[in-house]
């Protein structure tokens, strides 16, 4: 699938084929995609614990269910619990930045050297950064980039996925992440039981409301020709609409098949 | 309980039927003749009328309406118990349980019971596919 179509085809899938396992190699591809994500100071805060639902004892699976995501957790065969490893910056102390210097990604042309990293970047910028209140926000933002690549790769592999919050305290008991890992989201993965359209592209706020041109309050103008081009590339697709009879029938059929309330 | 009024006279039942109509269309009070009978059976099982059931799942704190976790858990358990006692097929038991769950859901009480009989080879799967 072409890149733009992968973006266009992604929807939060909430009906999974509960008994169709996800191939281990597909899980690896999803994780490989996350590992290659862009990341500030090459720190790579994003860490994950992959849990195969059917390998989890039933009582533990029950404990991981949250009021909003209980059904998704039950249906999805694979759960990837994402964390921000807040300890990583002080463990690596700029060493991964120096790797970037060595491979020419950060070059002297832009002022970079090992000594700059050792004498200034780590002690004067990165270490104090880890003590500031905004640190977890920055780390989580970078994790979001990695998680997004994982999510899109799942769809590129013909799977569906949905991000949900999870109970970090219970996950800590069950999966034993280190103390400095902050829980983010669980990415629930499986083969969709719903059609890939899943009712259409989900409603989004108007483009001009979200993006500004040069300064806040001046909307970035949306060029309809670009929109048409993205429609041809299948990035912008048929939007979901209220009371769509096809979608209604699909949900009824899934509810009947899986024994869910309407 | 002996003093149950006709179900349609309860506000929570009206809200349920209105929401079903709005969401799925049709005539919810009549298109499934068992719907109200099932809710009535549950009310008698739980010894609460429909409005009391919803009130038991909601609390108002500082002027804000919240879901009462203990109330919701209690009714989730009662529904599971009610469902398991229904005579007939697994499909029928699931329908009875899910009808009551639908009543809570359309009154704003989030409830996820999970798959009711979706295992391979179950009668639910056999009938559904």
GROMACS .gro file of C-alpha atoms in nm:
model
  391
    1UNK     CA    1   0.000   0.000   0.000
    2UNK     CA    2   0.126   0.349  -0.076
    3UNK     CA    3   0.214   0.568   0.221
    4UNK     CA    4  -0.071   0.817   0.176
    5UNK     CA    5  -0.325   0.538   0.144
    6UNK     CA    6  -0.203   0.384   0.470
    7UNK     CA    7  -0.275   0.714   0.643
    8UNK     CA    8  -0.611   0.737   0.471
    9UNK     CA    9  -0.709   0.384   0.556
   10UNK     CA   10  -0.627   0.398   0.924
   11UNK     CA   11  -0.927   0.406   1.154
   12UNK     CA   12  -0.952   0.310   1.518
   13UNK     CA   13  -1.072  -0.047   1.482
   14UNK     CA   14  -1.282  -0.167   1.776
   15UNK     CA   15  -1.414  -0.495   1.642
   16UNK     CA   16  -1.138  -0.752   1.603
   17UNK     CA   17  -1.151  -1.114   1.492
   18UNK     CA   18  -1.098  -1.258   1.838
   19UNK     CA   19  -0.981  -1.599   1.722
   20UNK     CA   20  -0.755  -1.499   1.435
   21UNK     CA   21  -0.403  -1.474   1.570
   22UNK     CA   22  -0.159  -1.207   1.459
   23UNK     CA   23   0.156  -1.348   1.306
   24UNK     CA   24   0.466  -1.293   1.517
   25UNK     CA   25   0.652  -1.143   1.220
   26UNK     CA   26   0.385  -0.877   1.184
   27UNK     CA   27   0.428  -0.782   1.548
   28UNK     CA   28   0.801  -0.752   1.487
   29UNK     CA   29   0.744  -0.527   1.183
   30UNK     CA   30   0.526  -0.300   1.394
   31UNK     CA   31   0.801  -0.272   1.656
   32UNK     CA   32   1.071  -0.224   1.392
   33UNK     CA   33   0.873   0.072   1.257
   34UNK     CA   34   0.859   0.227   1.603
   35UNK     CA   35   1.234   0.182   1.652
   36UNK     CA   36   1.308   0.380   1.336
   37UNK     CA   37   1.103   0.683   1.441
   38UNK     CA   38   1.249   1.029   1.464
   39UNK     CA   39   1.349   1.108   1.821
   40UNK     CA   40   1.496   1.410   1.995
   41UNK     CA   41   1.860   1.368   2.103
   42UNK     CA   42   1.835   1.011   1.975
   43UNK     CA   43   1.718   0.911   2.321
   44UNK     CA   44   1.438   0.672   2.219
   45UNK     CA   45   1.212   0.697   2.517
   46UNK     CA   46   0.947   0.470   2.363
   47UNK     CA   47   0.953   0.122   2.515
   48UNK     CA   48   0.691  -0.147   2.481
   49UNK     CA   49   0.578  -0.471   2.637
   50UNK     CA   50   0.400  -0.702   2.393
   51UNK     CA   51   0.131  -0.915   2.549
   52UNK     CA   52  -0.038  -1.191   2.356
   53UNK     CA   53  -0.388  -1.206   2.498
   54UNK     CA   54  -0.416  -1.583   2.495
   55UNK     CA   55  -0.090  -1.624   2.686
   56UNK     CA   56  -0.223  -1.408   2.966
   57UNK     CA   57  -0.411  -1.596   3.242
   58UNK     CA   58  -0.778  -1.506   3.242
   59UNK     CA   59  -0.768  -1.337   3.581
   60UNK     CA   60  -0.486  -1.110   3.465
   61UNK     CA   61  -0.668  -1.027   3.143
   62UNK     CA   62  -0.974  -0.934   3.349
   63UNK     CA   63  -0.765  -0.700   3.563
   64UNK     CA   64  -0.635  -0.515   3.257
   65UNK     CA   65  -0.986  -0.436   3.135
   66UNK     CA   66  -1.088  -0.074   3.176
   67UNK     CA   67  -1.451   0.042   3.161
   68UNK     CA   68  -1.406   0.195   2.816
   69UNK     CA   69  -1.171  -0.058   2.658
   70UNK     CA   70  -1.283  -0.384   2.819
   71UNK     CA   71  -1.434  -0.522   2.501
   72UNK     CA   72  -1.143  -0.415   2.281
   73UNK     CA   73  -0.901  -0.581   2.522
   74UNK     CA   74  -1.105  -0.898   2.508
   75UNK     CA   75  -1.129  -0.900   2.130
   76UNK     CA   76  -0.776  -0.797   2.031
   77UNK     CA   77  -0.529  -1.087   2.025
   78UNK     CA   78  -0.224  -0.863   2.074
   79UNK     CA   79  -0.176  -0.579   2.321
   80UNK     CA   80   0.131  -0.358   2.298
   81UNK     CA   81   0.176  -0.157   2.616
   82UNK     CA   82   0.373   0.160   2.545
   83UNK     CA   83   0.583   0.343   2.800
   84UNK     CA   84   0.809   0.648   2.813
   85UNK     CA   85   1.140   0.543   2.966
   86UNK     CA   86   1.221   0.862   3.155
   87UNK     CA   87   1.549   0.727   3.286
   88UNK     CA   88   1.709   0.681   2.947
   89UNK     CA   89   1.863   1.029   2.910
   90UNK     CA   90   2.063   1.002   3.231
   91UNK     CA   91   2.167   0.647   3.153
   92UNK     CA   92   2.306   0.719   2.808
   93UNK     CA   93   2.441   1.068   2.895
   94UNK     CA   94   2.461   1.190   2.538
   95UNK     CA   95   2.630   0.878   2.398
   96UNK     CA   96   2.365   0.835   2.128
   97UNK     CA   97   2.418   1.192   2.019
   98UNK     CA   98   2.786   1.112   1.975
   99UNK     CA   99   2.685   0.814   1.759
  100UNK     CA  100   2.506   1.065   1.537
  101UNK     CA  101   2.825   1.273   1.522
  102UNK     CA  102   3.022   0.961   1.426
  103UNK     CA  103   2.794   0.870   1.138
  104UNK     CA  104   2.779   1.222   1.003
  105UNK     CA  105   2.418   1.291   1.091
  106UNK     CA  106   2.529   1.568   1.326
  107UNK     CA  107   2.829   1.727   1.157
  108UNK     CA  108   3.076   2.000   1.247
  109UNK     CA  109   2.906   2.202   0.971
  110UNK     CA  110   2.625   2.244   1.221
  111UNK     CA  111   2.853   2.293   1.520
  112UNK     CA  112   2.852   1.937   1.653
  113UNK     CA  113   3.144   1.752   1.816
  114UNK     CA  114   3.192   1.489   2.087
  115UNK     CA  115   3.330   1.757   2.315
  116UNK     CA  116   3.024   1.977   2.267
  117UNK     CA  117   2.805   1.685   2.372
  118UNK     CA  118   3.022   1.589   2.670
  119UNK     CA  119   3.092   1.940   2.801
  120UNK     CA  120   2.771   2.122   2.720
  121UNK     CA  121   2.479   1.926   2.576
  122UNK     CA  122   2.446   1.656   2.839
  123UNK     CA  123   2.551   1.843   3.159
  124UNK     CA  124   2.401   2.180   3.073
  125UNK     CA  125   2.094   2.093   2.866
  126UNK     CA  126   1.986   1.732   2.887
  127UNK     CA  127   2.048   1.658   3.254
  128UNK     CA  128   1.868   1.976   3.374
  129UNK     CA  129   1.592   1.901   3.122
  130UNK     CA  130   1.521   1.570   3.295
  131UNK     CA  131   1.463   1.761   3.619
  132UNK     CA  132   1.216   2.009   3.470
  133UNK     CA  133   0.839   1.982   3.476
  134UNK     CA  134   0.812   1.972   3.097
  135UNK     CA  135   1.038   1.669   3.058
  136UNK     CA  136   0.766   1.400   3.056
  137UNK     CA  137   0.571   1.600   2.799
  138UNK     CA  138   0.866   1.611   2.562
  139UNK     CA  139   0.941   1.244   2.614
  140UNK     CA  140   0.577   1.149   2.558
  141UNK     CA  141   0.567   1.355   2.239
  142UNK     CA  142   0.857   1.158   2.100
  143UNK     CA  143   0.694   0.834   2.205
  144UNK     CA  144   0.384   0.945   2.015
  145UNK     CA  145   0.586   0.966   1.696
  146UNK     CA  146   0.711   0.610   1.745
  147UNK     CA  147   0.370   0.477   1.840
  148UNK     CA  148   0.218   0.639   1.532
  149UNK     CA  149   0.467   0.461   1.308
  150UNK     CA  150   0.379   0.135   1.480
  151UNK     CA  151   0.008   0.201   1.433
  152UNK     CA  152   0.041   0.282   1.064
  153UNK     CA  153   0.255  -0.025   1.006
  154UNK     CA  154  -0.017  -0.240   1.158
  155UNK     CA  155  -0.261  -0.112   0.897
  156UNK     CA  156  -0.003  -0.154   0.621
  157UNK     CA  157   0.018  -0.519   0.728
  158UNK     CA  158  -0.358  -0.563   0.690
  159UNK     CA  159  -0.428  -0.543   1.061
  160UNK     CA  160  -0.649  -0.309   1.257
  161UNK     CA  161  -0.552  -0.123   1.570
  162UNK     CA  162  -0.677   0.109   1.835
  163UNK     CA  163  -0.494   0.310   2.099
  164UNK     CA  164  -0.643   0.310   2.448
  165UNK     CA  165  -0.534   0.424   2.789
  166UNK     CA  166  -0.455   0.156   3.044
  167UNK     CA  167  -0.422   0.119   3.418
  168UNK     CA  168  -0.051   0.170   3.480
  169UNK     CA  169  -0.062   0.045   3.838
  170UNK     CA  170  -0.215  -0.288   3.742
  171UNK     CA  171   0.016  -0.319   3.440
  172UNK     CA  172   0.311  -0.257   3.672
  173UNK     CA  173   0.203  -0.549   3.889
  174UNK     CA  174   0.149  -0.782   3.597
  175UNK     CA  175   0.425  -0.691   3.352
  176UNK     CA  176   0.696  -0.551   3.584
  177UNK     CA  177   0.819  -0.249   3.386
  178UNK     CA  178   1.103  -0.052   3.553
  179UNK     CA  179   1.003   0.221   3.796
  180UNK     CA  180   1.103   0.503   3.561
  181UNK     CA  181   0.880   0.386   3.278
  182UNK     CA  182   0.570   0.604   3.254
  183UNK     CA  183   0.261   0.433   3.108
  184UNK     CA  184   0.125   0.589   2.790
  185UNK     CA  185  -0.115   0.386   2.577
  186UNK     CA  186  -0.188   0.031   2.484
  187UNK     CA  187  -0.201  -0.040   2.112
  188UNK     CA  188  -0.456  -0.314   2.058
  189UNK     CA  189  -0.391  -0.510   1.742
  190UNK     CA  190  -0.578  -0.774   1.548
  191UNK     CA  191  -0.745  -0.856   1.223
  192UNK     CA  192  -1.051  -0.635   1.181
  193UNK     CA  193  -1.389  -0.803   1.214
  194UNK     CA  194  -1.542  -0.490   1.066
  195UNK     CA  195  -1.490  -0.383   0.707
  196UNK     CA  196  -1.179  -0.178   0.649
  197UNK     CA  197  -1.395   0.126   0.570
  198UNK     CA  198  -1.544   0.091   0.921
  199UNK     CA  199  -1.806   0.350   0.834
  200UNK     CA  200  -1.567   0.592   0.664
  201UNK     CA  201  -1.301   0.839   0.767
  202UNK     CA  202  -1.380   0.972   1.110
  203UNK     CA  203  -1.503   1.330   1.165
  204UNK     CA  204  -1.225   1.584   1.206
  205UNK     CA  205  -1.232   1.955   1.292
  206UNK     CA  206  -1.206   2.192   0.996
  207UNK     CA  207  -0.851   2.224   0.855
  208UNK     CA  208  -0.836   2.602   0.897
  209UNK     CA  209  -0.941   2.573   1.260
  210UNK     CA  210  -0.640   2.357   1.338
  211UNK     CA  211  -0.355   2.517   1.148
  212UNK     CA  212  -0.233   2.875   1.135
  213UNK     CA  213  -0.024   3.061   0.882
  214UNK     CA  214   0.258   3.276   1.016
  215UNK     CA  215   0.077   3.368   1.334
  216UNK     CA  216  -0.202   3.246   1.551
  217UNK     CA  217  -0.544   3.343   1.424
  218UNK     CA  218  -0.457   3.349   1.055
  219UNK     CA  219  -0.584   3.019   0.918
  220UNK     CA  220  -0.360   2.822   0.685
  221UNK     CA  221  -0.566   2.829   0.366
  222UNK     CA  222  -0.674   2.490   0.234
  223UNK     CA  223  -0.618   2.449  -0.138
  224UNK     CA  224  -0.894   2.235  -0.287
  225UNK     CA  225  -0.663   2.117  -0.564
  226UNK     CA  226  -0.440   1.959  -0.299
  227UNK     CA  227  -0.745   1.802  -0.141
  228UNK     CA  228  -0.842   1.652  -0.476
  229UNK     CA  229  -0.489   1.518  -0.524
  230UNK     CA  230  -0.499   1.356  -0.180
  231UNK     CA  231  -0.836   1.205  -0.260
  232UNK     CA  232  -0.688   1.047  -0.572
  233UNK     CA  233  -0.402   0.915  -0.356
  234UNK     CA  234  -0.668   0.773  -0.114
  235UNK     CA  235  -0.535   0.969   0.180
  236UNK     CA  236  -0.858   1.165   0.206
  237UNK     CA  237  -1.144   0.919   0.178
  238UNK     CA  238  -1.520   0.902   0.205
  239UNK     CA  239  -1.606   1.058   0.542
  240UNK     CA  240  -1.815   0.874   0.796
  241UNK     CA  241  -2.167   1.011   0.813
  242UNK     CA  242  -2.434   0.994   1.084
  243UNK     CA  243  -2.694   0.721   1.056
  244UNK     CA  244  -2.520   0.556   0.762
  245UNK     CA  245  -2.744   0.252   0.694
  246UNK     CA  246  -2.451   0.040   0.575
  247UNK     CA  247  -2.258   0.109   0.896
  248UNK     CA  248  -2.567   0.053   1.109
  249UNK     CA  249  -2.620  -0.286   0.948
  250UNK     CA  250  -2.254  -0.372   0.994
  251UNK     CA  251  -2.267  -0.297   1.367
  252UNK     CA  252  -2.587  -0.494   1.407
  253UNK     CA  253  -2.432  -0.790   1.230
  254UNK     CA  254  -2.120  -0.774   1.447
  255UNK     CA  255  -2.329  -0.741   1.762
  256UNK     CA  256  -2.531  -1.047   1.670
  257UNK     CA  257  -2.224  -1.248   1.581
  258UNK     CA  258  -2.028  -1.156   1.894
  259UNK     CA  259  -2.323  -1.136   2.131
  260UNK     CA  260  -2.301  -0.766   2.211
  261UNK     CA  261  -2.573  -0.529   2.328
  262UNK     CA  262  -2.727  -0.275   2.092
  263UNK     CA  263  -4.129  -0.667   4.328
  264UNK     CA  264  -4.507  -0.633   4.319
  265UNK     CA  265  -4.571  -0.265   4.265
  266UNK     CA  266  -4.415  -0.223   3.921
  267UNK     CA  267  -4.608   0.019   3.700
  268UNK     CA  268  -4.636  -0.033   3.324
  269UNK     CA  269  -4.275  -0.002   3.215
  270UNK     CA  270  -4.336   0.268   2.954
  271UNK     CA  271  -4.437   0.504   3.234
  272UNK     CA  272  -4.085   0.512   3.378
  273UNK     CA  273  -3.861   0.796   3.262
  274UNK     CA  274  -3.560   0.566   3.219
  275UNK     CA  275  -3.758   0.335   2.993
  276UNK     CA  276  -3.872   0.630   2.784
  277UNK     CA  277  -3.512   0.747   2.755
  278UNK     CA  278  -3.405   0.397   2.650
  279UNK     CA  279  -3.667   0.363   2.380
  280UNK     CA  280  -3.605   0.717   2.252
  281UNK     CA  281  -3.232   0.653   2.229
  282UNK     CA  282  -3.283   0.316   2.057
  283UNK     CA  283  -3.512   0.483   1.803
  284UNK     CA  284  -3.268   0.764   1.744
  285UNK     CA  285  -2.970   0.530   1.709
  286UNK     CA  286  -3.112   0.231   1.525
  287UNK     CA  287  -3.443   0.354   1.386
  288UNK     CA  288  -3.760   0.143   1.385
  289UNK     CA  289  -4.012   0.113   1.663
  290UNK     CA  290  -3.818  -0.015   1.966
  291UNK     CA  291  -4.126  -0.061   2.184
  292UNK     CA  292  -4.276  -0.305   1.935
  293UNK     CA  293  -4.019  -0.440   1.693
  294UNK     CA  294  -3.887  -0.679   1.956
  295UNK     CA  295  -4.190  -0.800   2.150
  296UNK     CA  296  -3.967  -0.942   2.424
  297UNK     CA  297  -3.774  -0.623   2.495
  298UNK     CA  298  -3.993  -0.476   2.768
  299UNK     CA  299  -4.082  -0.817   2.909
  300UNK     CA  300  -3.712  -0.891   2.957
  301UNK     CA  301  -3.655  -0.562   3.137
  302UNK     CA  302  -3.956  -0.626   3.355
  303UNK     CA  303  -3.823  -0.970   3.442
  304UNK     CA  304  -3.491  -0.815   3.538
  305UNK     CA  305  -3.659  -0.548   3.752
  306UNK     CA  306  -3.835  -0.822   3.944
  307UNK     CA  307  -3.510  -1.018   3.969
  308UNK     CA  308  -3.321  -0.714   4.102
  309UNK     CA  309  -3.618  -0.592   4.306
  310UNK     CA  310  -3.581  -0.242   4.165
  311UNK     CA  311  -3.791  -0.045   3.920
  312UNK     CA  312  -3.623   0.092   3.604
  313UNK     CA  313  -3.570   0.441   3.744
  314UNK     CA  314  -3.421   0.298   4.065
  315UNK     CA  315  -3.178   0.088   3.862
  316UNK     CA  316  -3.046   0.392   3.679
  317UNK     CA  317  -3.042   0.601   3.996
  318UNK     CA  318  -2.837   0.327   4.161
  319UNK     CA  319  -2.568   0.370   3.897
  320UNK     CA  320  -2.547   0.749   3.916
  321UNK     CA  321  -2.448   0.995   4.181
  322UNK     CA  322  -2.446   1.373   4.176
  323UNK     CA  323  -2.139   1.534   4.331
  324UNK     CA  324  -2.083   1.910   4.330
  325UNK     CA  325  -2.369   1.944   4.084
  326UNK     CA  326  -2.208   1.702   3.838
  327UNK     CA  327  -2.357   1.371   3.742
  328UNK     CA  328  -2.115   1.079   3.774
  329UNK     CA  329  -2.135   0.707   3.725
  330UNK     CA  330  -2.136   0.529   4.058
  331UNK     CA  331  -1.875   0.257   4.010
  332UNK     CA  332  -2.010   0.033   4.285
  333UNK     CA  333  -2.365   0.062   4.152
  334UNK     CA  334  -2.257  -0.021   3.801
  335UNK     CA  335  -2.055  -0.319   3.923
  336UNK     CA  336  -2.350  -0.439   4.126
  337UNK     CA  337  -2.585  -0.427   3.829
  338UNK     CA  338  -2.323  -0.578   3.594
  339UNK     CA  339  -2.305  -0.871   3.836
  340UNK     CA  340  -2.684  -0.893   3.868
  341UNK     CA  341  -2.723  -0.893   3.490
  342UNK     CA  342  -2.469  -1.175   3.457
  343UNK     CA  343  -2.657  -1.371   3.726
  344UNK     CA  344  -2.993  -1.296   3.563
  345UNK     CA  345  -2.856  -1.403   3.224
  346UNK     CA  346  -2.715  -1.729   3.354
  347UNK     CA  347  -3.053  -1.821   3.499
  348UNK     CA  348  -3.243  -1.781   3.173
  349UNK     CA  349  -3.371  -2.107   3.035
  350UNK     CA  350  -3.291  -2.198   2.678
  351UNK     CA  351  -2.999  -2.163   2.445
  352UNK     CA  352  -2.684  -1.964   2.502
  353UNK     CA  353  -2.805  -1.725   2.234
  354UNK     CA  354  -3.125  -1.668   2.427
  355UNK     CA  355  -2.939  -1.609   2.753
  356UNK     CA  356  -2.711  -1.358   2.580
  357UNK     CA  357  -3.010  -1.178   2.433
  358UNK     CA  358  -3.174  -1.141   2.773
  359UNK     CA  359  -2.857  -1.013   2.934
  360UNK     CA  360  -2.779  -0.778   2.649
  361UNK     CA  361  -3.130  -0.634   2.648
  362UNK     CA  362  -3.082  -0.521   3.007
  363UNK     CA  363  -2.731  -0.395   2.929
  364UNK     CA  364  -2.878  -0.194   2.644
  365UNK     CA  365  -3.121  -0.034   2.890
  366UNK     CA  366  -2.831   0.084   3.105
  367UNK     CA  367  -2.612   0.187   2.812
  368UNK     CA  368  -2.880   0.405   2.653
  369UNK     CA  369  -2.934   0.570   2.991
  370UNK     CA  370  -2.568   0.675   2.987
  371UNK     CA  371  -2.424   0.398   3.203
  372UNK     CA  372  -2.119   0.266   3.022
  373UNK     CA  373  -2.118  -0.110   3.047
  374UNK     CA  374  -1.898  -0.352   2.858
  375UNK     CA  375  -1.983  -0.709   2.927
  376UNK     CA  376  -1.753  -0.858   2.668
  377UNK     CA  377  -1.829  -1.122   2.411
  378UNK     CA  378  -2.130  -1.329   2.512
  379UNK     CA  379  -2.056  -1.670   2.372
  380UNK     CA  380  -1.816  -1.592   2.092
  381UNK     CA  381  -1.588  -1.891   2.134
  382UNK     CA  382  -1.523  -2.105   1.827
  383UNK     CA  383  -1.786  -2.370   1.790
  384UNK     CA  384  -2.027  -2.206   2.030
  385UNK     CA  385  -2.387  -2.187   1.930
  386UNK     CA  386  -2.354  -1.808   1.911
  387UNK     CA  387  -2.083  -1.836   1.648
  388UNK     CA  388  -2.263  -2.111   1.465
  389UNK     CA  389  -2.579  -1.910   1.438
  390UNK     CA  390  -2.408  -1.580   1.370
  391UNK     CA  391  -2.176  -1.674   1.083
   0.00000   0.00000   0.00000
